[in-house]
C-alpha positions as YAML, in Angstrom:
chain: A
units: angstrom
residues:
- id: 1
  name: MET
  ca: [64.48, 96.37, 11.34]
- id: 2
  name: ASN
  ca: [64.45, 100.14, 11.89]
- id: 3
  name: ALA
  ca: [62.85, 101.73, 14.96]
- id: 4
  name: GLY
  ca: [59.44, 102.14, 13.29]
- id: 5
  name: SER
  ca: [59.36, 98.53, 12.15]
- id: 6
  name: SER
  ca: [60.41, 97.28, 15.58]
- id: 7
  name: ALA
  ca: [57.71, 99.38, 17.28]
- id: 8
  name: LYS
  ca: [54.96, 97.97, 15.06]
- id: 9
  name: ALA
  ca: [56.08, 94.39, 15.64]
- id: 10
  name: ALA
  ca: [56.33, 95.06, 19.38]
- id: 11
  name: LEU
  ca: [52.75, 96.39, 19.46]
- id: 12
  name: LEU
  ca: [51.48, 93.19, 17.85]
- id: 13
  name: THR
  ca: [53.46, 91.04, 20.28]
- id: 14
  name: GLU
  ca: [52.20, 92.99, 23.29]
- id: 15
  name: ASP
  ca: [48.61, 92.82, 22.07]
- id: 16
  name: LEU
  ca: [48.83, 89.04, 21.72]
- id: 17
  name: LYS
  ca: [50.22, 88.65, 25.25]
- id: 18
  name: HIS
  ca: [47.27, 90.53, 26.76]
- id: 19
  name: ARG
  ca: [44.50, 88.61, 24.99]
- id: 20
  name: ASN
  ca: [42.38, 86.43, 27.25]
- id: 21
  name: GLU
  ca: [41.64, 83.85, 24.60]
- id: 22
  name: THR
  ca: [41.62, 80.07, 24.65]
- id: 23
  name: ARG
  ca: [44.69, 78.72, 22.90]
- id: 24
  name: HIS
  ca: [43.97, 76.29, 20.07]
- id: 25
  name: PRO
  ca: [46.08, 73.49, 18.56]
- id: 26
  name: PRO
  ca: [48.46, 74.56, 15.79]
- id: 27
  name: ARG
  ca: [46.92, 74.72, 12.34]
- id: 28
  name: ARG
  ca: [48.14, 75.79, 8.93]
- id: 29
  name: PRO
  ca: [47.16, 79.34, 7.95]
- id: 30
  name: ARG
  ca: [44.81, 79.62, 4.99]
- id: 31
  name: ASP
  ca: [45.37, 82.07, 2.15]
- id: 32
  name: ALA
  ca: [43.16, 85.15, 2.49]
- id: 33
  name: ALA
  ca: [42.83, 88.63, 1.06]
- id: 34
  name: SER
  ca: [41.44, 91.99, 2.14]
- id: 35
  name: LEU
  ca: [40.77, 95.02, -0.03]
- id: 36
  name: ILE
  ca: [41.39, 98.47, 1.41]
- id: 37
  name: LEU
  ca: [39.30, 100.87, -0.63]
- id: 38
  name: VAL
  ca: [40.66, 104.40, -0.26]
- id: 39
  name: ASP
  ca: [38.68, 107.58, -0.89]
- id: 40
  name: ARG
  ca: [41.36, 110.23, -1.42]
- id: 41
  name: ASN
  ca: [38.91, 113.08, -2.19]
- id: 42
  name: HIS
  ca: [39.33, 114.46, 1.33]
- id: 43
  name: PRO
  ca: [42.17, 116.22, 3.15]
- id: 44
  name: VAL
  ca: [42.58, 113.00, 5.16]
- id: 45
  name: PRO
  ca: [41.99, 109.89, 3.02]
- id: 46
  name: ARG
  ca: [39.26, 107.52, 4.22]
- id: 47
  name: VAL
  ca: [38.98, 103.75, 4.04]
- id: 48
  name: LEU
  ca: [35.97, 101.43, 4.10]
- id: 49
  name: VAL
  ca: [35.58, 99.26, 7.21]
- id: 50
  name: GLY
  ca: [32.68, 97.30, 8.68]
- id: 51
  name: LYS
  ca: [31.82, 95.58, 11.95]
- id: 52
  name: ARG
  ca: [31.93, 91.79, 12.20]
- id: 53
  name: GLY
  ca: [29.08, 90.08, 14.06]
- id: 54
  name: LYS
  ca: [29.56, 88.80, 17.61]
- id: 55
  name: ALA
  ca: [28.97, 85.21, 16.46]
- id: 56
  name: HIS
  ca: [32.15, 85.20, 14.36]
- id: 57
  name: ALA
  ca: [34.93, 82.98, 15.70]
- id: 58
  name: PHE
  ca: [37.58, 85.32, 14.25]
- id: 59
  name: MET
  ca: [37.69, 88.95, 15.41]
- id: 60
  name: PRO
  ca: [34.04, 89.22, 16.57]
- id: 61
  name: GLU
  ca: [32.57, 92.72, 16.96]
- id: 62
  name: MET
  ca: [35.68, 94.32, 15.47]
- id: 63
  name: TYR
  ca: [35.82, 96.71, 12.51]
- id: 64
  name: VAL
  ca: [37.79, 95.26, 9.62]
- id: 65
  name: PHE
  ca: [38.38, 95.73, 5.90]
- id: 66
  name: PRO
  ca: [36.17, 93.64, 3.62]
- id: 67
  name: GLY
  ca: [37.96, 90.36, 2.98]
- id: 68
  name: GLY
  ca: [38.13, 86.64, 3.57]
- id: 69
  name: ARG
  ca: [39.81, 83.39, 2.61]
- id: 70
  name: ARG
  ca: [40.67, 82.40, -0.94]
- id: 71
  name: ASP
  ca: [38.20, 79.78, -2.14]
- id: 72
  name: PRO
  ca: [39.38, 77.06, -4.57]
- id: 73
  name: GLY
  ca: [37.11, 78.43, -7.29]
- id: 74
  name: ASP
  ca: [38.67, 81.90, -7.10]
- id: 75
  name: ASN
  ca: [41.70, 80.69, -9.05]
- id: 76
  name: ARG
  ca: [39.46, 79.87, -12.02]
- id: 77
  name: VAL
  ca: [37.51, 83.13, -12.18]
- id: 78
  name: GLY
  ca: [38.26, 85.27, -15.22]
- id: 79
  name: LEU
  ca: [39.39, 88.86, -14.93]
- id: 80
  name: ALA
  ca: [38.17, 91.89, -16.85]
- id: 81
  name: ARG
  ca: [41.67, 93.32, -16.46]
- id: 82
  name: PRO
  ca: [44.60, 91.50, -14.81]
- id: 83
  name: LEU
  ca: [46.87, 92.42, -11.95]
- id: 84
  name: ASN
  ca: [49.83, 94.67, -12.62]
- id: 85
  name: GLY
  ca: [52.86, 92.45, -13.23]
- id: 86
  name: ALA
  ca: [54.75, 93.98, -10.32]
- id: 87
  name: VAL
  ca: [51.93, 93.01, -7.95]
- id: 88
  name: THR
  ca: [51.92, 89.43, -9.22]
- id: 89
  name: GLU
  ca: [55.67, 89.27, -8.58]
- id: 90
  name: GLN
  ca: [55.14, 90.53, -5.02]
- id: 91
  name: LEU
  ca: [52.43, 87.94, -4.35]
- id: 92
  name: LEU
  ca: [54.77, 85.14, -5.40]
- id: 93
  name: ARG
  ca: [57.50, 86.14, -2.94]
- id: 94
  name: ARG
  ca: [58.04, 83.95, 0.11]
- id: 95
  name: THR
  ca: [55.50, 81.32, -0.98]
- id: 96
  name: GLN
  ca: [55.65, 77.56, -1.44]
- id: 97
  name: ALA
  ca: [56.45, 76.07, -4.83]
- id: 98
  name: ARG
  ca: [52.84, 75.05, -5.47]
- id: 99
  name: PHE
  ca: [51.67, 78.66, -5.04]
- id: 100
  name: GLY
  ca: [51.69, 79.86, -8.65]
- id: 101
  name: GLU
  ca: [50.28, 82.71, -10.69]
- id: 102
  name: SER
  ca: [46.78, 81.21, -10.64]
- id: 103
  name: ALA
  ca: [46.81, 81.31, -6.82]
- id: 104
  name: ALA
  ca: [48.09, 84.90, -6.90]
- id: 105
  name: ARG
  ca: [45.26, 85.83, -9.27]
- id: 106
  name: GLY
  ca: [42.85, 83.94, -7.00]
- id: 107
  name: LEU
  ca: [43.82, 86.17, -4.07]
- id: 108
  name: ALA
  ca: [42.86, 89.27, -6.06]
- id: 109
  name: VAL
  ca: [39.58, 87.62, -7.06]
- id: 110
  name: ALA
  ca: [38.93, 86.74, -3.41]
- id: 111
  name: ALA
  ca: [39.41, 90.37, -2.40]
- id: 112
  name: ALA
  ca: [37.00, 91.56, -5.11]
- id: 113
  name: ARG
  ca: [34.47, 88.82, -4.35]
- id: 114
  name: GLU
  ca: [34.47, 89.58, -0.63]
- id: 115
  name: MET
  ca: [33.97, 93.29, -1.37]
- id: 116
  name: MET
  ca: [30.91, 92.35, -3.42]
- id: 117
  name: GLU
  ca: [29.55, 89.91, -0.82]
- id: 118
  name: GLU
  ca: [30.27, 91.96, 2.30]
- id: 119
  name: ALA
  ca: [29.74, 95.53, 1.04]
- id: 120
  name: HIS
  ca: [27.62, 94.97, -2.11]
- id: 121
  name: LEU
  ca: [30.23, 96.82, -4.17]
- id: 122
  name: SER
  ca: [31.00, 95.12, -7.48]
- id: 123
  name: LEU
  ca: [34.34, 95.66, -9.21]
- id: 124
  name: THR
  ca: [33.09, 93.94, -12.38]
- id: 125
  name: PRO
  ca: [32.92, 96.58, -15.14]
- id: 126
  name: ALA
  ca: [29.63, 97.37, -16.85]
- id: 127
  name: GLY
  ca: [29.12, 95.30, -19.96]
- id: 128
  name: GLU
  ca: [30.62, 92.09, -18.58]
- id: 129
  name: THR
  ca: [28.26, 89.14, -18.79]
- id: 130
  name: GLU
  ca: [29.60, 87.32, -15.73]
- id: 131
  name: PRO
  ca: [28.54, 88.60, -12.27]
- id: 132
  name: LEU
  ca: [32.11, 88.20, -11.02]
- id: 133
  name: ARG
  ca: [34.74, 89.20, -13.55]
- id: 134
  name: PRO
  ca: [36.56, 91.98, -11.72]
- id: 135
  name: ASP
  ca: [38.99, 94.60, -12.89]
- id: 136
  name: VAL
  ca: [41.97, 94.18, -10.53]
- id: 137
  name: SER
  ca: [44.43, 96.20, -12.59]
- id: 138
  name: HIS
  ca: [44.52, 98.99, -10.00]
- id: 139
  name: PHE
  ca: [45.18, 96.72, -7.01]
- id: 140
  name: ARG
  ca: [48.42, 97.40, -5.17]
- id: 141
  name: LEU
  ca: [49.80, 95.08, -2.51]
- id: 142
  name: LEU
  ca: [50.17, 97.01, 0.75]
- id: 143
  name: ALA
  ca: [51.07, 94.39, 3.36]
- id: 144
  name: ARG
  ca: [50.98, 90.72, 4.31]
- id: 145
  name: ALA
  ca: [50.29, 89.24, 7.75]
- id: 146
  name: ILE
  ca: [50.05, 85.69, 9.14]
- id: 147
  name: THR
  ca: [47.84, 85.05, 12.18]
- id: 148
  name: PRO
  ca: [50.01, 83.67, 15.03]
- id: 149
  name: PRO
  ca: [49.66, 80.05, 16.22]
- id: 150
  name: GLY
  ca: [47.01, 79.29, 18.84]
- id: 151
  name: MET
  ca: [44.24, 81.41, 17.33]
- id: 152
  name: PRO
  ca: [40.85, 79.82, 16.47]
- id: 153
  name: ARG
  ca: [41.44, 80.71, 12.81]
- id: 154
  name: ARG
  ca: [44.74, 81.33, 11.06]
- id: 155
  name: PHE
  ca: [45.11, 83.25, 7.82]
- id: 156
  name: ASP
  ca: [47.97, 84.32, 5.57]
- id: 157
  name: THR
  ca: [46.36, 87.60, 4.54]
- id: 158
  name: ARG
  ca: [47.41, 89.85, 1.69]
- id: 159
  name: PHE
  ca: [46.16, 93.41, 2.04]
- id: 160
  name: PHE
  ca: [45.38, 94.94, -1.34]
- id: 161
  name: VAL
  ca: [44.62, 98.63, -1.77]
- id: 162
  name: CYS
  ca: [43.08, 100.73, -4.52]
- id: 163
  name: PHE
  ca: [41.47, 104.15, -4.85]
- id: 164
  name: THR
  ca: [37.75, 104.77, -5.31]
- id: 165
  name: ASP
  ca: [38.37, 107.06, -8.28]
- id: 166
  name: GLU
  ca: [40.24, 104.28, -10.13]
- id: 167
  name: VAL
  ca: [37.47, 101.66, -10.15]
- id: 168
  name: GLU
  ca: [34.27, 101.56, -12.18]
- id: 169
  name: ALA
  ca: [32.11, 101.26, -9.09]
- id: 170
  name: ASP
  ca: [29.56, 103.49, -7.43]
- id: 171
  name: THR
  ca: [30.53, 103.77, -3.77]
- id: 172
  name: ALA
  ca: [26.98, 104.95, -3.04]
- id: 173
  name: GLU
  ca: [25.99, 101.30, -3.53]
- id: 174
  name: VAL
  ca: [27.89, 100.27, -0.39]
- id: 175
  name: ARG
  ca: [25.53, 98.78, 2.19]
- id: 176
  name: ASP
  ca: [25.61, 96.41, 5.13]
- id: 177
  name: SER
  ca: [25.52, 92.62, 4.76]
- id: 178
  name: ASP
  ca: [25.23, 89.58, 7.00]
- id: 179
  name: GLU
  ca: [29.03, 89.56, 7.25]
- id: 180
  name: LEU
  ca: [29.71, 93.26, 7.90]
- id: 181
  name: GLN
  ca: [27.46, 95.83, 9.54]
- id: 182
  name: ASP
  ca: [27.81, 99.56, 10.10]
- id: 183
  name: LEU
  ca: [29.99, 100.04, 7.03]
- id: 184
  name: THR
  ca: [31.92, 103.23, 7.63]
- id: 185
  name: TRP
  ca: [34.38, 105.46, 5.77]
- id: 186
  name: LEU
  ca: [37.10, 105.84, 8.39]
- id: 187
  name: PRO
  ca: [39.78, 108.57, 8.20]
- id: 188
  name: ILE
  ca: [43.14, 106.79, 8.18]
- id: 189
  name: ASP
  ca: [44.34, 108.76, 11.21]
- id: 190
  name: SER
  ca: [41.26, 107.95, 13.37]
- id: 191
  name: HIS
  ca: [42.27, 104.61, 14.86]
- id: 192
  name: GLU
  ca: [40.47, 105.09, 18.15]
- id: 193
  name: THR
  ca: [36.99, 106.03, 16.93]
- id: 194
  name: VAL
  ca: [35.94, 102.40, 16.29]
- id: 195
  name: ALA
  ca: [37.12, 99.02, 17.64]
- id: 196
  name: LEU
  ca: [39.91, 97.96, 15.31]
- id: 197
  name: PRO
  ca: [42.11, 94.86, 15.66]
- id: 198
  name: ARG
  ca: [45.74, 95.70, 16.36]
- id: 199
  name: ILE
  ca: [46.84, 94.37, 12.97]
- id: 200
  name: THR
  ca: [44.31, 96.65, 11.25]
- id: 201
  name: LYS
  ca: [45.70, 99.65, 13.12]
- id: 202
  name: VAL
  ca: [49.23, 98.70, 12.13]
- id: 203
  name: VAL
  ca: [48.30, 98.24, 8.47]
- id: 204
  name: LEU
  ca: [46.47, 101.61, 8.51]
- id: 205
  name: THR
  ca: [49.66, 103.19, 9.82]
- id: 206
  name: ASP
  ca: [51.58, 101.51, 6.99]
- id: 207
  name: LEU
  ca: [49.04, 102.95, 4.53]
- id: 208
  name: LYS
  ca: [49.32, 106.45, 6.00]
- id: 209
  name: GLU
  ca: [53.12, 106.33, 5.76]
- id: 210
  name: ALA
  ca: [53.01, 104.97, 2.20]
- id: 211
  name: LEU
  ca: [50.65, 107.76, 1.10]
- id: 212
  name: GLU
  ca: [52.85, 110.37, 2.75]
- id: 213
  name: ALA
  ca: [55.83, 109.00, 0.81]
- id: 214
  name: ASP
  ca: [53.97, 108.92, -2.53]
- id: 215
  name: ARG
  ca: [50.24, 109.63, -2.84]
- id: 216
  name: THR
  ca: [50.06, 107.54, -6.03]
- id: 217
  name: LEU
  ca: [51.09, 104.34, -4.19]
- id: 218
  name: PRO
  ca: [53.45, 102.90, -6.83]
- id: 219
  name: PHE
  ca: [52.82, 99.29, -7.82]
- id: 220
  name: ARG
  ca: [56.45, 98.27, -7.45]
- id: 221
  name: ARG
  ca: [57.52, 98.77, -3.84]
- id: 222
  name: MET
  ca: [58.69, 96.77, -0.86]
- id: 223
  name: ILE
  ca: [55.88, 95.72, 1.46]
- id: 224
  name: PRO
  ca: [55.83, 94.81, 5.18]
- id: 225
  name: PHE
  ca: [55.34, 91.13, 6.05]
- id: 226
  name: TYR
  ca: [54.21, 90.41, 9.63]
- id: 227
  name: TYR
  ca: [54.66, 86.93, 11.09]
- id: 228
  name: PHE
  ca: [55.24, 85.26, 14.47]
- id: 229
  name: GLN
  ca: [58.63, 83.71, 15.20]
- id: 230
  name: ASN
  ca: [60.34, 82.64, 18.44]
- id: 231
  name: GLY
  ca: [57.64, 84.08, 20.67]
- id: 232
  name: ARG
  ca: [57.32, 87.49, 19.02]
- id: 233
  name: PHE
  ca: [56.11, 89.24, 15.91]
- id: 234
  name: VAL
  ca: [58.55, 90.16, 13.18]
- id: 235
  name: ARG
  ca: [58.10, 92.88, 10.56]
- id: 236
  name: GLU
  ca: [60.14, 92.20, 7.44]
- id: 237
  name: LEU
  ca: [60.15, 94.09, 4.15]
- id: 238
  name: ILE
  ca: [59.82, 91.80, 1.14]
...
């Protein structure tokens, strides 16, 4: 790891050490997906985040990207337009043999479905007859992170990203839901203005650096993978 990668992993490790949370028995992480919707029509790009309710077992009262676990039915949902082939290849890296292309597609569907459920923003193009038949052709994979052992919920989360001007969706339709309140367009360099989980701050930093390197966010690129090993977080490019 280079110095920047080591610093990000160290921040996650330090944050975990200082949490005053009850440790839970080990459990297998569940596949999950988040969608980072980026509005680049500003000098500093903005992303959509919302506040989780205090009753949530996982990250209560924190601002997060719309997202959630992959449901079994997500694998069977049809797509208006499929994932870019390079993104599918990335999703298949470092996975178990039973994780195939249908599961990779299901993660993209989960991200689109959660955006619709949590922010009321549909990525299903006009003219489609199904309420959920999203266009995921503009999704890039930005990062992957596995919740460390001992947490009340564990997820293997893939962070997708796309730009507001690429999708056939009216961002004026965004509104609060039971899952996310106070939906906000947050400048990507304003980490301290709302309560963000440490992993969200780290992924926002990854996004900022990726945009500085290439504002188009190429589909085919190495992505950071965060996981816990031997008592500390590791950041690996895959």
